[in-house]
Amino acid sequence: MKKIFLLVLLPVQLLAQTNPFAAFKAYNFPTELHAASSGSKIAWALDEQGKRNVYVAEGPAFKPRKLTSFSKDDGQEITSVSISADGKWVVFVRGGDHGANWDHGLPLNPSFETNPFHVQVASVPFDGGETKYLSEGDDPVISPDSKTVAFIKGGQAWAAPIDGSAAARNLFTTRGNVGLLEYSAGDSLLLFVAHRNDHSIIGIYTNGATPIKWIAPSFSFDETPHWSPDNKSIVFIRRPGAGGAPDSLLVQKHIPWSIYTADIASGKATLLWKAPATLRGSVPTTEGGYNLHWAANNRIIFLSYQDGWPHLYSIAADGGKETLLTPGNFMCEHITLSTDKKYLTFSANTGNGQLDIERRHAAKVSVDKADMHVLTNGSGLEWTPLLINDNNTLAFISATAQRPPLPAVMQLSKSDNAVQLMGEELIPTSFPKEKLIIPTQVIFKSADGVTVHADLFLPAGGTSKKPAIVYVHGGPPRQMLLGWHYSDYYSNAYASNQYLASLGFVVLSVNYRLGIGYGYEFHQAKNAGEAGASEYLDIKAAGEWLRKQTFVDAQKIGIYGGSYGGYLTAMALAKDSKLFAAGVDIHGVHDWASRSGLLTAYNEKYEKAPDLEKALKTAWYSSPIPYMKTWKSPVLIIHADDDRNVQFNESVDIINRLEKQHVTYETIMIADDTHHWMKWENAVTVYGAVAEFFVRKFK
């Protein structure tokens, strides 16, 4: 079979330089927006064609200033950006792959260094100066007095002076893996969780001479603890520990959880609120999970899907009925409690426009009443909003369909809602903004009646018939938007779809069931994934919708996607090669029976799930590999061999099967990068190859 190993034919650097997609990938991407606890200082991480650095700005001018000086496209991400309470220090983590499913803290080396960079906690003065690495470690928190940084190293709690004046030291050692560190506001007690396989317990560290205090230890998973404003109590989530008789695997079940408060002096825990025993009342699985906070006016804040949408709720710390703060058919994401703990800011797919369900806007609500209002309406997109400057200023990340994301501020005290962008001058002049088109909303129904939303990228050219591509996102709990995405991974996909459109392809980006943004039943769809792959019906419906359009060449419909999108691409090519004439499968999953863990889940147990055999068979036939005999369309397989989300062998296995079935295939293996294309040049190579493949097949 025909195989093209592009990385052997051309060095990666030369590919990036000669690859036309590089211009579309030339945007800068900000993440990790954080505000100081007082004043108007903000900080963020900025990825400039793989060169990742920390930037800061301060009101009233809010002029961006580069704080670090990392000058290589070496794949070392920057996460956990924070500013000390006194405003003098910025702390961050450099290295790792924090979107990984495993090994996120191990060194990453896509630049093939002989001495790979290890994940490290670093600090740098806000006013500028030397960046100091405090220690190997992750998940840092700064003490209230701005003198110490606590962090996790080797699954235990460590600390170091914020100025790097002394070596880091282990604070304590306990069984399990420690995480979720949080300092108390006044006396610097350190709250933490010890994860111990089938349960987890909450502890408090005082100092080296005082034993750890365990708070209401139980047989449950106790997690996400937070201090009360007076430091006398904590609030936390409790859910059942692992175990119990095996239950049906193919029936959706309620996943219970409850909110508890605990008195620190006595260690006694009290049940505050129990989630409704319904499917919607299960553990929330959108961004931030429970989004638990102890807010002002003695209110406990949390997120729940109980009314069918991921909404914010408030309940008095001494009990009572919860209050729905954000009613309506939309979701809440990127939730932050203001410094004075009186307000919540968040991004939501709602506003005064008919298409806002396909966007994100910044919103605000009080912690004790349902007075929510959207702060940024319009056709743009805004996310990760933060209140600063005594709640008079809103900081957020702003984008449109054509302008890539930028940090921004808006003065809430002014009625004109004017937005001040930061760093627009940093967008490279080579970025082809004028070539980007504005995607439009498309809605259609699948064969089983499910309503599906999609984003259509329609290139110029009138009604002439054009080749078309279905783009399938990964996750699957994601939503593709009518503009730039807030995820760096999906900003790649958005740029790729724009590039394909610039080449004359019609592109349809599908928000299939299992995705977010359209309510609980869509997100937690029945008979989906390993339980029946019902979401594939939405992908097939997208191809059929394209085939019916007068501007589409029905014989030239392709499909591509990464991760879960790679899985659904493989499903499409295996089951419906007559509809999908070619495809690109990027690090996709191909064998649910193995990946689900069902084959080994009961190895050490006499009892088995009552429907184990049926579940295994269903998982097998929810995978593309049982349909290899009907796979006829050519495919490009792409995978990096340090992937920490999907096993590399998924692609090795499918390639061997394609070879045996005499299916035309091509391959690109990226050495030592991960699922997220941490090295910019590798992303350019991958998405440039996607376009080049479809051009060869269809043009």
mmCIF file with all atom_site columns, N, CA and C in Angstrom, residues 22 40 69 74 76 104 107 112 160 165 205-206 291 320 322 400-401 423 464 468 492 506 515 560 642:
data_model
loop_
_atom_site.group_PDB
_atom_site.id
_atom_site.type_symbol
_atom_site.label_atom_id
_atom_site.label_alt_id
_atom_site.label_comp_id
_atom_site.label_asym_id
_atom_site.label_entity_id
_atom_site.label_seq_id
_atom_site.pdbx_PDB_ins_code
_atom_site.Cartn_x
_atom_site.Cartn_y
_atom_site.Cartn_z
_atom_site.occupancy
_atom_site.B_iso_or_equiv
_atom_site.pdbx_formal_charge
_atom_site.auth_seq_id
_atom_site.auth_comp_id
_atom_site.auth_asym_id
_atom_site.auth_atom_id
_atom_site.pdbx_PDB_model_num
ATOM 1  N N  . ALA A 1 22  ? 1.353   27.391 7.495  1.00 0.00 ? 22  ALA A N  1
ATOM 2  C CA . ALA A 1 22  ? 2.087   28.113 8.531  1.00 0.00 ? 22  ALA A CA 1
ATOM 3  C C  . ALA A 1 22  ? 1.558   29.527 8.712  1.00 0.00 ? 22  ALA A C  1
ATOM 4  N N  . SER A 1 40  ? -4.968  46.371 39.946 1.00 0.00 ? 40  SER A N  1
ATOM 5  C CA . SER A 1 40  ? -5.375  46.102 38.567 1.00 0.00 ? 40  SER A CA 1
ATOM 6  C C  . SER A 1 40  ? -4.290  45.367 37.790 1.00 0.00 ? 40  SER A C  1
ATOM 7  N N  . SER A 1 69  ? 11.597  35.366 28.922 1.00 0.00 ? 69  SER A N  1
ATOM 8  C CA . SER A 1 69  ? 12.325  35.477 27.653 1.00 0.00 ? 69  SER A CA 1
ATOM 9  C C  . SER A 1 69  ? 12.661  34.107 27.078 1.00 0.00 ? 69  SER A C  1
ATOM 10 N N  . ASP A 1 74  ? 10.024  24.962 21.720 1.00 0.00 ? 74  ASP A N  1
ATOM 11 C CA . ASP A 1 74  ? 10.511  23.704 22.300 1.00 0.00 ? 74  ASP A CA 1
ATOM 12 C C  . ASP A 1 74  ? 9.410   22.856 22.922 1.00 0.00 ? 74  ASP A C  1
ATOM 13 N N  . GLN A 1 76  ? 7.455   23.477 25.495 1.00 0.00 ? 76  GLN A N  1
ATOM 14 C CA . GLN A 1 76  ? 7.285   23.564 26.949 1.00 0.00 ? 76  GLN A CA 1
ATOM 15 C C  . GLN A 1 76  ? 6.159   24.544 27.284 1.00 0.00 ? 76  GLN A C  1
ATOM 16 N N  . HIS A 1 104 ? 1.072   13.553 32.899 1.00 0.00 ? 104 HIS A N  1
ATOM 17 C CA . HIS A 1 104 ? 1.099   14.978 32.539 1.00 0.00 ? 104 HIS A CA 1
ATOM 18 C C  . HIS A 1 104 ? 2.296   15.703 33.139 1.00 0.00 ? 104 HIS A C  1
ATOM 19 N N  . PRO A 1 107 ? 8.624   14.786 31.839 1.00 0.00 ? 107 PRO A N  1
ATOM 20 C CA . PRO A 1 107 ? 9.262   15.671 30.859 1.00 0.00 ? 107 PRO A CA 1
ATOM 21 C C  . PRO A 1 107 ? 8.729   15.432 29.448 1.00 0.00 ? 107 PRO A C  1
ATOM 22 N N  . PHE A 1 112 ? 13.917  17.033 20.920 1.00 0.00 ? 112 PHE A N  1
ATOM 23 C CA . PHE A 1 112 ? 14.982  16.021 20.939 1.00 0.00 ? 112 PHE A CA 1
ATOM 24 C C  . PHE A 1 112 ? 16.229  16.491 21.692 1.00 0.00 ? 112 PHE A C  1
ATOM 25 N N  . ALA A 1 160 ? 8.725   26.300 48.843 1.00 0.00 ? 160 ALA A N  1
ATOM 26 C CA . ALA A 1 160 ? 9.985   27.017 48.625 1.00 0.00 ? 160 ALA A CA 1
ATOM 27 C C  . ALA A 1 160 ? 9.725   28.509 48.782 1.00 0.00 ? 160 ALA A C  1
ATOM 28 N N  . SER A 1 165 ? 15.313  32.069 47.390 1.00 0.00 ? 165 SER A N  1
ATOM 29 C CA . SER A 1 165 ? 16.473  32.295 48.258 1.00 0.00 ? 165 SER A CA 1
ATOM 30 C C  . SER A 1 165 ? 16.927  31.053 49.004 1.00 0.00 ? 165 SER A C  1
ATOM 31 N N  . TYR A 1 205 ? -2.410  20.773 57.121 1.00 0.00 ? 205 TYR A N  1
ATOM 32 C CA . TYR A 1 205 ? -1.023  20.860 57.586 1.00 0.00 ? 205 TYR A CA 1
ATOM 33 C C  . TYR A 1 205 ? -0.823  22.206 58.276 1.00 0.00 ? 205 TYR A C  1
ATOM 34 N N  . THR A 1 206 ? -0.225  22.180 59.480 1.00 0.00 ? 206 THR A N  1
ATOM 35 C CA . THR A 1 206 ? 0.038   23.408 60.233 1.00 0.00 ? 206 THR A CA 1
ATOM 36 C C  . THR A 1 206 ? 1.509   23.793 60.156 1.00 0.00 ? 206 THR A C  1
ATOM 37 N N  . ASN A 1 291 ? -17.267 23.195 40.629 1.00 0.00 ? 291 ASN A N  1
ATOM 38 C CA . ASN A 1 291 ? -17.105 24.648 40.763 1.00 0.00 ? 291 ASN A CA 1
ATOM 39 C C  . ASN A 1 291 ? -17.552 25.128 42.144 1.00 0.00 ? 291 ASN A C  1
ATOM 40 N N  . GLY A 1 320 ? -30.784 24.944 53.960 1.00 0.00 ? 320 GLY A N  1
ATOM 41 C CA . GLY A 1 320 ? -31.934 25.547 53.302 1.00 0.00 ? 320 GLY A CA 1
ATOM 42 C C  . GLY A 1 320 ? -32.038 25.084 51.868 1.00 0.00 ? 320 GLY A C  1
ATOM 43 N N  . GLU A 1 322 ? -31.585 25.429 47.835 1.00 0.00 ? 322 GLU A N  1
ATOM 44 C CA . GLU A 1 322 ? -30.646 26.061 46.925 1.00 0.00 ? 322 GLU A CA 1
ATOM 45 C C  . GLU A 1 322 ? -31.354 27.049 45.999 1.00 0.00 ? 322 GLU A C  1
ATOM 46 N N  . THR A 1 400 ? -12.901 37.092 17.592 1.00 0.00 ? 400 THR A N  1
ATOM 47 C CA . THR A 1 400 ? -14.014 37.136 16.648 1.00 0.00 ? 400 THR A CA 1
ATOM 48 C C  . THR A 1 400 ? -13.844 35.963 15.695 1.00 0.00 ? 400 THR A C  1
ATOM 49 N N  . ALA A 1 401 ? -14.652 35.923 14.650 1.00 0.00 ? 401 ALA A N  1
ATOM 50 C CA . ALA A 1 401 ? -14.488 34.869 13.655 1.00 0.00 ? 401 ALA A CA 1
ATOM 51 C C  . ALA A 1 401 ? -13.197 35.052 12.869 1.00 0.00 ? 401 ALA A C  1
ATOM 52 N N  . GLY A 1 423 ? -2.217  43.683 23.100 1.00 0.00 ? 423 GLY A N  1
ATOM 53 C CA . GLY A 1 423 ? -1.308  42.868 22.308 1.00 0.00 ? 423 GLY A CA 1
ATOM 54 C C  . GLY A 1 423 ? -1.705  42.694 20.863 1.00 0.00 ? 423 GLY A C  1
ATOM 55 N N  . SER A 1 464 ? -20.975 27.107 -7.707 1.00 0.00 ? 464 SER A N  1
ATOM 56 C CA . SER A 1 464 ? -20.208 26.029 -8.328 1.00 0.00 ? 464 SER A CA 1
ATOM 57 C C  . SER A 1 464 ? -19.978 24.899 -7.331 1.00 0.00 ? 464 SER A C  1
ATOM 58 N N  . ALA A 1 468 ? -16.063 18.880 -0.366 1.00 0.00 ? 468 ALA A N  1
ATOM 59 C CA . ALA A 1 468 ? -16.479 19.228 0.997  1.00 0.00 ? 468 ALA A CA 1
ATOM 60 C C  . ALA A 1 468 ? -15.802 18.313 2.007  1.00 0.00 ? 468 ALA A C  1
ATOM 61 N N  . ASN A 1 492 ? -6.200  25.246 16.703 1.00 0.00 ? 492 ASN A N  1
ATOM 62 C CA . ASN A 1 492 ? -5.563  24.592 15.559 1.00 0.00 ? 492 ASN A CA 1
ATOM 63 C C  . ASN A 1 492 ? -6.605  24.136 14.548 1.00 0.00 ? 492 ASN A C  1
ATOM 64 N N  . VAL A 1 506 ? -15.563 23.275 0.962  1.00 0.00 ? 506 VAL A N  1
ATOM 65 C CA . VAL A 1 506 ? -16.640 23.520 1.913  1.00 0.00 ? 506 VAL A CA 1
ATOM 66 C C  . VAL A 1 506 ? -16.331 22.697 3.161  1.00 0.00 ? 506 VAL A C  1
ATOM 67 N N  . GLY A 1 515 ? -21.380 16.133 22.912 1.00 0.00 ? 515 GLY A N  1
ATOM 68 C CA . GLY A 1 515 ? -20.763 17.433 23.092 1.00 0.00 ? 515 GLY A CA 1
ATOM 69 C C  . GLY A 1 515 ? -21.524 18.276 24.092 1.00 0.00 ? 515 GLY A C  1
ATOM 70 N N  . TYR A 1 560 ? -12.317 14.430 8.493  1.00 0.00 ? 560 TYR A N  1
ATOM 71 C CA . TYR A 1 560 ? -11.104 14.345 9.313  1.00 0.00 ? 560 TYR A CA 1
ATOM 72 C C  . TYR A 1 560 ? -11.422 14.785 10.731 1.00 0.00 ? 560 TYR A C  1
ATOM 73 N N  . ASP A 1 642 ? 4.577   10.073 21.664 1.00 0.00 ? 642 ASP A N  1
ATOM 74 C CA . ASP A 1 642 ? 4.531   10.342 23.105 1.00 0.00 ? 642 ASP A CA 1
ATOM 75 C C  . ASP A 1 642 ? 3.128   10.791 23.496 1.00 0.00 ? 642 ASP A C  1
#
